[in-house]
Tab-separated table of C-alpha atoms in Angstrom:
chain	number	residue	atom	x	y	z
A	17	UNK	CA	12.966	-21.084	10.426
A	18	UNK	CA	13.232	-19.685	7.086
A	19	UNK	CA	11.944	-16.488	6.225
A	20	UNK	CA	8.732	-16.501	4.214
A	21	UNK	CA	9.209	-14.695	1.266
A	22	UNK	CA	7.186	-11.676	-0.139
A	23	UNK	CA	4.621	-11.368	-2.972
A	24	UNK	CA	6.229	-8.218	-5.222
A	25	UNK	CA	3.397	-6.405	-7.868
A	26	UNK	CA	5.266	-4.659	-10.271
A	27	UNK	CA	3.331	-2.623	-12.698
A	28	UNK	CA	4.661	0.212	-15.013
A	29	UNK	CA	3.222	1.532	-18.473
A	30	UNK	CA	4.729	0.687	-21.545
A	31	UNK	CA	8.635	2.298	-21.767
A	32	UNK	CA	9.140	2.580	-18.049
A	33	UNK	CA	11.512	0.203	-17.904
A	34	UNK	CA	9.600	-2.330	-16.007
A	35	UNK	CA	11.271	-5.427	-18.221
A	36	UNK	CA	14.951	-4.049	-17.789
A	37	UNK	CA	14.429	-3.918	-14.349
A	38	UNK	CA	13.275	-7.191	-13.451
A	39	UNK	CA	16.183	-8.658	-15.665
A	40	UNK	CA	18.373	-6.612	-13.633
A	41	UNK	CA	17.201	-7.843	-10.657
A	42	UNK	CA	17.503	-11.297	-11.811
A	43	UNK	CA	20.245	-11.284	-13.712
A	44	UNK	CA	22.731	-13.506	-11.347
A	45	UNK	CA	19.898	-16.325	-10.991
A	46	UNK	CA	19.612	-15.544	-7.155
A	47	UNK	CA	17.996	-17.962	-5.328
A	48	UNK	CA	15.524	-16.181	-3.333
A	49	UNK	CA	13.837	-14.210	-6.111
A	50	UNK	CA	11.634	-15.224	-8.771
A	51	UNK	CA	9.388	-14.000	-11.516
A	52	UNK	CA	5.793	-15.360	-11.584
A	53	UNK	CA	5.476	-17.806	-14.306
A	54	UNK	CA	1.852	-17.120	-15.498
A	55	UNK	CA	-0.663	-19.490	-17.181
A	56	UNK	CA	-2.042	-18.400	-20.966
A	57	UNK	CA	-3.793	-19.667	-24.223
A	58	UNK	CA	-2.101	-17.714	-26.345
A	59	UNK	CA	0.028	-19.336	-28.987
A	60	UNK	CA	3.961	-19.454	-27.597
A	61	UNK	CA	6.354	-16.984	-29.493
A	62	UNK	CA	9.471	-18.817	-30.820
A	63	UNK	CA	11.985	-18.797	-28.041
A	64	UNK	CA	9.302	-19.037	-25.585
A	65	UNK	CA	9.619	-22.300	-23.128
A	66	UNK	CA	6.817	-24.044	-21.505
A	67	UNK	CA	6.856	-23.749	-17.659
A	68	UNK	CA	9.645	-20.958	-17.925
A	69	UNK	CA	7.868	-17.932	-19.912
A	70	UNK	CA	4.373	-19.134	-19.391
A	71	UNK	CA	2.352	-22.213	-18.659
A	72	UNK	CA	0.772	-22.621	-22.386
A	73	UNK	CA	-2.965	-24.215	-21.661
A	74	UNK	CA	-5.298	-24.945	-23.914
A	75	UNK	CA	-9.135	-22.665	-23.041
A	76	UNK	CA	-10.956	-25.960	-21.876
A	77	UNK	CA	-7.496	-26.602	-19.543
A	78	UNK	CA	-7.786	-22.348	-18.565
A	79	UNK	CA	-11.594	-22.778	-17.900
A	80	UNK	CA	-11.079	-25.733	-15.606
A	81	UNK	CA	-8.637	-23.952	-13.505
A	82	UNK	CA	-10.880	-20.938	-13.221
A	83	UNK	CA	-13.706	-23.279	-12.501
A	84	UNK	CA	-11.237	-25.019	-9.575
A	85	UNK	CA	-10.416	-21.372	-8.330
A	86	UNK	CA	-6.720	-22.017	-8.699
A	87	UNK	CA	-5.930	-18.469	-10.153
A	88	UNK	CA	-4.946	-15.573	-8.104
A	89	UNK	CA	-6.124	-13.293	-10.541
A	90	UNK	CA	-6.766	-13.968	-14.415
A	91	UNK	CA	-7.546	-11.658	-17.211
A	92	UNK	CA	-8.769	-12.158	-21.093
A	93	UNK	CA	-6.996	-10.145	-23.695
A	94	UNK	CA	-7.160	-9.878	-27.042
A	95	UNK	CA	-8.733	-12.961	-26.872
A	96	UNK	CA	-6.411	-14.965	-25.239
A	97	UNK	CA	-6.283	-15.733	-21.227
A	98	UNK	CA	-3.827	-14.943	-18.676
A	99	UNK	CA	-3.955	-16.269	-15.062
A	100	UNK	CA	-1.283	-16.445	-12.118
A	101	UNK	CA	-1.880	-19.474	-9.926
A	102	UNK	CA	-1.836	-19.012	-6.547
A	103	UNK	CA	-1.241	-22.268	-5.698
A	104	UNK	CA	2.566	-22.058	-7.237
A	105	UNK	CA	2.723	-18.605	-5.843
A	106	UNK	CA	2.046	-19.794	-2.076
A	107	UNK	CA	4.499	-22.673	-2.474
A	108	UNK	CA	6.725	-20.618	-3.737
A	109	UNK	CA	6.723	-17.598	-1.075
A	110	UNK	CA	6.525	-20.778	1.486
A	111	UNK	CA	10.336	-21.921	0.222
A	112	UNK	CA	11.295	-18.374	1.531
A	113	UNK	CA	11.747	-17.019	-2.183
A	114	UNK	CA	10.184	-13.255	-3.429
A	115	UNK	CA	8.131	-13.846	-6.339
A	116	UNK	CA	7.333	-11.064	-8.534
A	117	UNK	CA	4.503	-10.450	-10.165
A	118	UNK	CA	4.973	-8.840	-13.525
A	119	UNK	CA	0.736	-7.551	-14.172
A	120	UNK	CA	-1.048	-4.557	-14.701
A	121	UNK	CA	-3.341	-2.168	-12.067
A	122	UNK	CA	-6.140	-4.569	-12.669
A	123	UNK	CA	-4.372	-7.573	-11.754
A	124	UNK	CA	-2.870	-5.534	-9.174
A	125	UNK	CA	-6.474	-4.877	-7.723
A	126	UNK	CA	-7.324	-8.409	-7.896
A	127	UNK	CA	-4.069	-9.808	-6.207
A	128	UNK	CA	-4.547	-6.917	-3.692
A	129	UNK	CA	-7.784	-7.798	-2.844
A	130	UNK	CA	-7.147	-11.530	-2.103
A	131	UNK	CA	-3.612	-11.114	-0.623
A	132	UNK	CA	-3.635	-7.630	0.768
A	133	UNK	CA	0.078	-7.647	1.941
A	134	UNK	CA	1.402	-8.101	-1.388
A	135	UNK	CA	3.642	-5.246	-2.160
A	136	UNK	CA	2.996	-2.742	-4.826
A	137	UNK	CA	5.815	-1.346	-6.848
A	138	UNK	CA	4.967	0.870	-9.594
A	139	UNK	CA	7.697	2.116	-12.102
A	140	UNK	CA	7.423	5.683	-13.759
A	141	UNK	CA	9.592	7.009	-16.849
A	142	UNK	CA	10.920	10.547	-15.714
A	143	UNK	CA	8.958	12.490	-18.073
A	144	UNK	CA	6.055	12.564	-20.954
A	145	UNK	CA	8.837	13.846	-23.249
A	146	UNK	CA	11.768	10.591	-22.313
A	147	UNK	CA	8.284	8.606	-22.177
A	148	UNK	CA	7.836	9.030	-25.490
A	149	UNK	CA	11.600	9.187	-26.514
A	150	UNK	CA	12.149	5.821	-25.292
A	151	UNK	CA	8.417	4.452	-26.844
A	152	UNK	CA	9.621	6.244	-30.219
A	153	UNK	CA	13.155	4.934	-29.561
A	154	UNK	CA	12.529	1.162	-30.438
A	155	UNK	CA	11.980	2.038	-33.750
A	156	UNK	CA	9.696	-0.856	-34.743
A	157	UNK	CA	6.441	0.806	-34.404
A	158	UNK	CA	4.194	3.045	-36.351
A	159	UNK	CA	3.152	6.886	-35.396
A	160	UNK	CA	-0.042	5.447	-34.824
A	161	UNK	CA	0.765	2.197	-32.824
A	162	UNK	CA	3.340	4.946	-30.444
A	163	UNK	CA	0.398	7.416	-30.105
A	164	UNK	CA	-1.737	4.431	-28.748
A	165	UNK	CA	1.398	3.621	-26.499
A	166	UNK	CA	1.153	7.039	-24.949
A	167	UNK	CA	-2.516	7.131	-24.121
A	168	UNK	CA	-2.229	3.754	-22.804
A	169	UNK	CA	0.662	4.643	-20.951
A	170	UNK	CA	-1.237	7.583	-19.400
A	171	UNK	CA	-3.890	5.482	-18.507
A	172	UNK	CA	-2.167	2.578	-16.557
A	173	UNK	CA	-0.137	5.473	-14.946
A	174	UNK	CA	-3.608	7.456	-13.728
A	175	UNK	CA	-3.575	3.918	-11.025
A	176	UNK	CA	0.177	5.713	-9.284
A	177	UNK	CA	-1.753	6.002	-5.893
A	178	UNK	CA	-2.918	2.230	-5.601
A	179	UNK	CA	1.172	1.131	-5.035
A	180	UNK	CA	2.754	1.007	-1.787
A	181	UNK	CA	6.087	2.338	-3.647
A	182	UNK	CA	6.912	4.531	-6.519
A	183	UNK	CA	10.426	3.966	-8.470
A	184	UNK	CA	11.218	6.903	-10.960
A	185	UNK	CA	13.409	4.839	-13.839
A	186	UNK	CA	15.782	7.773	-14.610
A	187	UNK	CA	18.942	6.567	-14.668
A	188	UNK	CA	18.494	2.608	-14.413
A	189	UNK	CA	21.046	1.842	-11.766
A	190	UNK	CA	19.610	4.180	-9.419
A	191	UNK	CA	16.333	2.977	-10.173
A	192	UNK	CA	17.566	-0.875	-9.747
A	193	UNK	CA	19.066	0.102	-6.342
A	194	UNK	CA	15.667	1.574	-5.899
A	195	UNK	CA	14.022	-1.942	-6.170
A	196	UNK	CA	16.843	-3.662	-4.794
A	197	UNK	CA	16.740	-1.547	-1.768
A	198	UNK	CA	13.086	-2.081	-1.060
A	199	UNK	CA	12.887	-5.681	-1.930
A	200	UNK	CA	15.842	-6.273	1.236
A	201	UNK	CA	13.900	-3.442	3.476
A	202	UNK	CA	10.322	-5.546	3.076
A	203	UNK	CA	12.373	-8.723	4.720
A	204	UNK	CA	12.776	-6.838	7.571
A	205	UNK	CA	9.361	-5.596	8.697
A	206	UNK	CA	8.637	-6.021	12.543
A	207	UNK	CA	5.996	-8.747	11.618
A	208	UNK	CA	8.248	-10.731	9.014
A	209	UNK	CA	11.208	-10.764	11.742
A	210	UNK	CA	9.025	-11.925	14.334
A	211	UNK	CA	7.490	-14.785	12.507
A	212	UNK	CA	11.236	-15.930	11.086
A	213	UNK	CA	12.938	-15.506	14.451
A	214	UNK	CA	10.414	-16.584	16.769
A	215	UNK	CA	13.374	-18.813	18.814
A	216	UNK	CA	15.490	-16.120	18.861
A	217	UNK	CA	13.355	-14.009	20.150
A	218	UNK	CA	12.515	-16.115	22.816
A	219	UNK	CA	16.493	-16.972	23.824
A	220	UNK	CA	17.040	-13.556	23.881
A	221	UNK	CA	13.657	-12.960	26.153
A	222	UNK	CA	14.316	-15.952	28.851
A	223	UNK	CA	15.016	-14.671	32.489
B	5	UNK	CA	10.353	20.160	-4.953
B	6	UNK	CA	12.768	18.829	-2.500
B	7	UNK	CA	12.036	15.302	-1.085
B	8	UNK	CA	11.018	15.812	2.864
B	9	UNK	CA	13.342	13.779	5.056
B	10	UNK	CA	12.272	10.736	6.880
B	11	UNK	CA	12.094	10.824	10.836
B	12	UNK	CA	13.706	7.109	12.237
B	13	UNK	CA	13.664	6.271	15.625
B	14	UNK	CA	16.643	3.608	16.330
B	15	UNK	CA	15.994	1.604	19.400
B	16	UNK	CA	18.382	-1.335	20.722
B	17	UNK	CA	19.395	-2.623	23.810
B	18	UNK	CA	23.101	-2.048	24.761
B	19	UNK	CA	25.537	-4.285	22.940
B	20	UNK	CA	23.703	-4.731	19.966
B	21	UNK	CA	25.806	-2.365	18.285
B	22	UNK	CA	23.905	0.641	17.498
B	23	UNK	CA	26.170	3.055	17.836
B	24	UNK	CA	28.427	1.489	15.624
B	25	UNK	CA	25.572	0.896	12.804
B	26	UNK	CA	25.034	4.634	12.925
B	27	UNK	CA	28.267	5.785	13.111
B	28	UNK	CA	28.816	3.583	9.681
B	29	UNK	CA	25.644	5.225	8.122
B	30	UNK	CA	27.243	8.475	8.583
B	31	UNK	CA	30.986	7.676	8.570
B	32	UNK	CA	30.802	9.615	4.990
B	33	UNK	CA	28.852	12.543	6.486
B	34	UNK	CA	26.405	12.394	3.865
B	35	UNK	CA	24.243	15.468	3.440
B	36	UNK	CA	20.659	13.885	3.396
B	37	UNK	CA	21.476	12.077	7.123
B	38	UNK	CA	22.058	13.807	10.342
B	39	UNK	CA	21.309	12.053	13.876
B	40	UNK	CA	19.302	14.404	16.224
B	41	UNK	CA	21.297	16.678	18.882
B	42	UNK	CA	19.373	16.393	22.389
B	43	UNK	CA	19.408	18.906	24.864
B	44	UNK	CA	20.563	17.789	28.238
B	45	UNK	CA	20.649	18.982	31.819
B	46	UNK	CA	24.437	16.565	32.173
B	47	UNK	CA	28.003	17.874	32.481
B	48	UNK	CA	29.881	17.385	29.087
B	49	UNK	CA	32.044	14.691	29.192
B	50	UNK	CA	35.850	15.169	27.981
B	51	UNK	CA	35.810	16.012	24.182
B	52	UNK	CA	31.980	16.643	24.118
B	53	UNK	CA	31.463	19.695	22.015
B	54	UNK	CA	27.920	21.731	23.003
B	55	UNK	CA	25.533	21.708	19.246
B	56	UNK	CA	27.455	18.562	18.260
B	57	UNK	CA	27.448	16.101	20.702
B	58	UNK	CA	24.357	17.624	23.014
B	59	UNK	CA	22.677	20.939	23.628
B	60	UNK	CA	24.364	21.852	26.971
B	61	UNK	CA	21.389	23.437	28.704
B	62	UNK	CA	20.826	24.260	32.910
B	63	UNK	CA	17.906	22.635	34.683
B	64	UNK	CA	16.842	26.237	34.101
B	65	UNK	CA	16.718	26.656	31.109
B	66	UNK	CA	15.848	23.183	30.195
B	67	UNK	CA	12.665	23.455	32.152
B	68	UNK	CA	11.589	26.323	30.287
B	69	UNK	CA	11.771	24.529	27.059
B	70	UNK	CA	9.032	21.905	28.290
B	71	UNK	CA	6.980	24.857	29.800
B	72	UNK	CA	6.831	26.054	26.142
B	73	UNK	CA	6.231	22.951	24.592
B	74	UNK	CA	9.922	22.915	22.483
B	75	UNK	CA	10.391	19.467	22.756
B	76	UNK	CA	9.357	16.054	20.852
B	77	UNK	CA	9.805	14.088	24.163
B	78	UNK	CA	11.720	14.246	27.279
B	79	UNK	CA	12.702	11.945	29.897
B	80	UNK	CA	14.695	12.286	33.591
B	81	UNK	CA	17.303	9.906	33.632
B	82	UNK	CA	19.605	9.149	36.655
B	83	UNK	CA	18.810	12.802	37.669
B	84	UNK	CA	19.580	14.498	34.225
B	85	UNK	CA	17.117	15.970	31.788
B	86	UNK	CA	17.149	14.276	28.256
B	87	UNK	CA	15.025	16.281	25.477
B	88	UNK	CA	14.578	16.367	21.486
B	89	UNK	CA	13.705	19.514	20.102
B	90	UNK	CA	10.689	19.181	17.807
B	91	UNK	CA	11.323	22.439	16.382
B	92	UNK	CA	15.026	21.933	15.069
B	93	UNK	CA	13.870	18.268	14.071
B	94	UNK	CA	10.532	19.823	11.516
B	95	UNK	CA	12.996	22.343	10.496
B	96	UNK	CA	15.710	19.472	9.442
B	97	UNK	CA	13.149	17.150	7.614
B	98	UNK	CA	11.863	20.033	5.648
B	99	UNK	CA	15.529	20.939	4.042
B	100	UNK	CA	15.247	17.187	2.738
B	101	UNK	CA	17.135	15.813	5.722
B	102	UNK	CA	16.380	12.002	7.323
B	103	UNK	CA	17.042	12.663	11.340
B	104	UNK	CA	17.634	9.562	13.135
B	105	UNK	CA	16.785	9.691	16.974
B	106	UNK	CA	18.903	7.540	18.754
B	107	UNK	CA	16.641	7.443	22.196
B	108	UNK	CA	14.843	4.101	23.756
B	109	UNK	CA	11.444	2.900	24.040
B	110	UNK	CA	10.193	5.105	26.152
B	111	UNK	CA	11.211	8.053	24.035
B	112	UNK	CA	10.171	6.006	20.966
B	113	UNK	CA	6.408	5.952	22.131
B	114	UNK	CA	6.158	9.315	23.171
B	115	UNK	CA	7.703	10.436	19.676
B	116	UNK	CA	5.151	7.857	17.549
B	117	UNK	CA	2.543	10.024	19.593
B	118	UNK	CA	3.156	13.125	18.039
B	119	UNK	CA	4.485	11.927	15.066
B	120	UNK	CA	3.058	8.286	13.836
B	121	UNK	CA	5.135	8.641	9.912
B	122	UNK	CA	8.206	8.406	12.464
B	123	UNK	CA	9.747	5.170	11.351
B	124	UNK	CA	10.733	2.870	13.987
B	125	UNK	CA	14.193	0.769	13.682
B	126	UNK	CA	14.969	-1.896	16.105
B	127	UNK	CA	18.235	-3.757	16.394
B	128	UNK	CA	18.762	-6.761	18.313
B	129	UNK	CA	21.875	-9.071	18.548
B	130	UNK	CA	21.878	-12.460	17.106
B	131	UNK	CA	21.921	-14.389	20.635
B	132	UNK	CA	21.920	-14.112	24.234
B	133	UNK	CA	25.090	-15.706	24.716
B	134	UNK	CA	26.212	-13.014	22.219
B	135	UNK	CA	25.167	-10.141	24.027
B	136	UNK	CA	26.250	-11.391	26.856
B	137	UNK	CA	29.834	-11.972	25.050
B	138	UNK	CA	29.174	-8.053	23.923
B	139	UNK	CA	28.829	-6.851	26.874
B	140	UNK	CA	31.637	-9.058	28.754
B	141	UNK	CA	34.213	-7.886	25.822
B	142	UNK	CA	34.343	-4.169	26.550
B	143	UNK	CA	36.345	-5.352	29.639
B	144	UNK	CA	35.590	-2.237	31.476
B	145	UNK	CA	32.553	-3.300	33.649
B	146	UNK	CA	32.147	-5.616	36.669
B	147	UNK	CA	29.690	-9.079	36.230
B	148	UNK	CA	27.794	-7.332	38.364
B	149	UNK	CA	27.291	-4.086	36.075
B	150	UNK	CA	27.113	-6.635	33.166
B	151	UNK	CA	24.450	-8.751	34.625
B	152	UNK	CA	22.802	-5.353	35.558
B	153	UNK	CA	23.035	-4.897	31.471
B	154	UNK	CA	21.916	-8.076	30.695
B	155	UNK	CA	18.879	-7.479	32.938
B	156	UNK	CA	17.748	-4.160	31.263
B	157	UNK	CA	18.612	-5.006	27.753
B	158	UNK	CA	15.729	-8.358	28.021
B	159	UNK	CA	13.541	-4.993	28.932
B	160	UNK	CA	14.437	-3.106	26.595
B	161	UNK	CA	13.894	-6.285	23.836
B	162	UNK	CA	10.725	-7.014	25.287
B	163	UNK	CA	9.709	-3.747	23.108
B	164	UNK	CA	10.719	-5.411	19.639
B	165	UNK	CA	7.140	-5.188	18.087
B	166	UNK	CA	6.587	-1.915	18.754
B	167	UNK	CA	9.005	-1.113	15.551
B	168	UNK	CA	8.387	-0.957	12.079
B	169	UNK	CA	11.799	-2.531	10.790
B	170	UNK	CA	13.751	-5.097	13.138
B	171	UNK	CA	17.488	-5.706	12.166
B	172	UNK	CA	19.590	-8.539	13.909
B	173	UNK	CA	23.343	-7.455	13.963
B	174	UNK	CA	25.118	-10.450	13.529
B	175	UNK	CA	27.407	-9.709	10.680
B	176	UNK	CA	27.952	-5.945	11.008
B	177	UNK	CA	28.082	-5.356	7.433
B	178	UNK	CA	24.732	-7.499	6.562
B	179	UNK	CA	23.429	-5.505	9.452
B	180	UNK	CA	24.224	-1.958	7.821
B	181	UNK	CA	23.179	-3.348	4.412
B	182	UNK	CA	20.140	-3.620	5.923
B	183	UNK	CA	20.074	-0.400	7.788
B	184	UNK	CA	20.808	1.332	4.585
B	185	UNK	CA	17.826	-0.299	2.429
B	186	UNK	CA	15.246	0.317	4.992
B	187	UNK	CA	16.285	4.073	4.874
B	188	UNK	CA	16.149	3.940	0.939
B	189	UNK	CA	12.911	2.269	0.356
B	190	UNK	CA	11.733	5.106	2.855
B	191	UNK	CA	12.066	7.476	0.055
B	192	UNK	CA	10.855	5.551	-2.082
B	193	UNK	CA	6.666	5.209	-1.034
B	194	UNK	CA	4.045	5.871	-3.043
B	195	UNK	CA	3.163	8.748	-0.194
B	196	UNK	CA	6.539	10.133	-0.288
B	197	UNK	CA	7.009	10.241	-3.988
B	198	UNK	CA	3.247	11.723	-4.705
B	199	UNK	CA	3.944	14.344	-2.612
B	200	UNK	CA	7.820	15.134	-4.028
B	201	UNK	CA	7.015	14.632	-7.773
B	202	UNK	CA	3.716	16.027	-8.018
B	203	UNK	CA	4.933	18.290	-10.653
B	204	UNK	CA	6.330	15.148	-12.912
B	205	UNK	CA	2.972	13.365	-12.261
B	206	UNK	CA	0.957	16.142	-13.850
B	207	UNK	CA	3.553	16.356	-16.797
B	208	UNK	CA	2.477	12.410	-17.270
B	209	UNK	CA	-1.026	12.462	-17.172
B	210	UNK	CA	-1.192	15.798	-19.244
B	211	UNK	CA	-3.334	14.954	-22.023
């Protein structure tokens, strides 16, 4: 049978990385692996796509899928919502493909709570100083806006402890082998081999 | 502070190909990987050299190593005395080192005892008739020593979920793909990490 596939958290503050790395991962359109395409009310960016950078709903649409309970976890801010639906998530892990979930620790808590063997990957720049070298870096931001950045930052990384794995993003291709490497050992767990190759097992086990 | 090594426990029944998988792991002698030495009671075997292949050790001598509690486990097989020395193992994994224990079931309990971080590794072959086709292809053995084989190695698989990782050896490459991301991601935990980078984690949440 196919393999199910795994439910990935990936959090990181601000200048990890985080972004790069999830391209990186994605970047040959593999079929097992996808991103989590979220539902929101905020207005789409141009560029954006329906249905391939977010579901755009409007509130009364958000409201009635909170009121169905069809959101794994959802989350107001700045006034708009954000919401992943577990529905497409389950389907989705069902077809045997990883989906990752690109959220914060507070979405992390809430997925973790409902689906506790979702898999927490949290990505750390190597240091306060590159932390704010890369945040500084972009060059599109005020003093002010970077110095929000970095308290932020320190705040979302204060949650560390809550992730099953920790990738320093030193030097990215390390770090991608990092999260390659652990998405390929998490599809070979003793439970996930015995569910997928339950007949095997069984050939191998007859007298 | 210097990452501690990872113990692994790799468990398999004949013709699944362990040996090989670990001899490609550390056909580069890499300096982070070294498979355990055991102490044994046995004769060395042509071209077996004493501290690389085994600890060459009388019945003696051997028997005052258990009296003082030296070793991780030991078993009595087909007369001989089979032991791990906890004490070179701890000294190993502190330098930074992953140890692998090549040793079966039995050994792989009574090491998960004392030790429960040990990570166990289980490799099976894709099929019956495979193993069987294994075990036939050596040439050296009679159909009755094979069936003998066939006989313990549905034992030995009966163990499977006792393991952390399972790993089916069908394509030996895919097989030490795999072997080689399960040893990564074992770096890579939040545990594991905490504990190396504590320094780098206060750095980040200095105010």
């Amino acid at each position: 049978m196919t393999a199910r596939g795994n439910l990935f958290i990936v959090s990181a503050p601000s200048g990890a990385g985080k972004s790069s790395l999830i391209s990186g991962l994605l970047k040959d359109k593999p079929a097992d692996k996808q991103v989590s395409v979220s539902h929101t009310t905020r207005q789409p960016r141009p560029g954006e796509v329906n249905g391939q950078h977010y579901h755009f709903v409007s509130v009364e649409e958000f409201k009635a899928l909170i009121a169905e309970n069809a959101f794994f976890e959802w989350a107001e801010v700045f006034g708009n919502y954000y919401g992943t639906s577990r529905k497409v998530i389950e389907q989705t892990l069902e077809q045997g493909i990883d989906v990752f979930l690109d959220i914060d620790w507070q979405g992390a808590q809430q997925v973790k709570k409902v689906m506790p063997e979702a898999i927490g990957i949290f990505i750390l720049p190597p240091s306060k100083a590159e932390l704010e070298r890369r945040l500084t870096g972009r060059g599109q931001d005020s003093a002010e806006v970077i110095a929000g950045r970095m308290a932020q930052a320190a705040s979302e990384i204060s949650h560390y402890d809550e992730y099953d794995f920790i990738i320093i993003n030193d030097d990215f291709d390390t770090a991608l082998g990092d999260f390659i490497a652990i998405i390929r050992s998490q599809r070979l767990t003793g439970a996930g081999q015995i569910h997928t190759h339950n007949d095997m097992l069984n050939d191998l086990l007859a007298e």
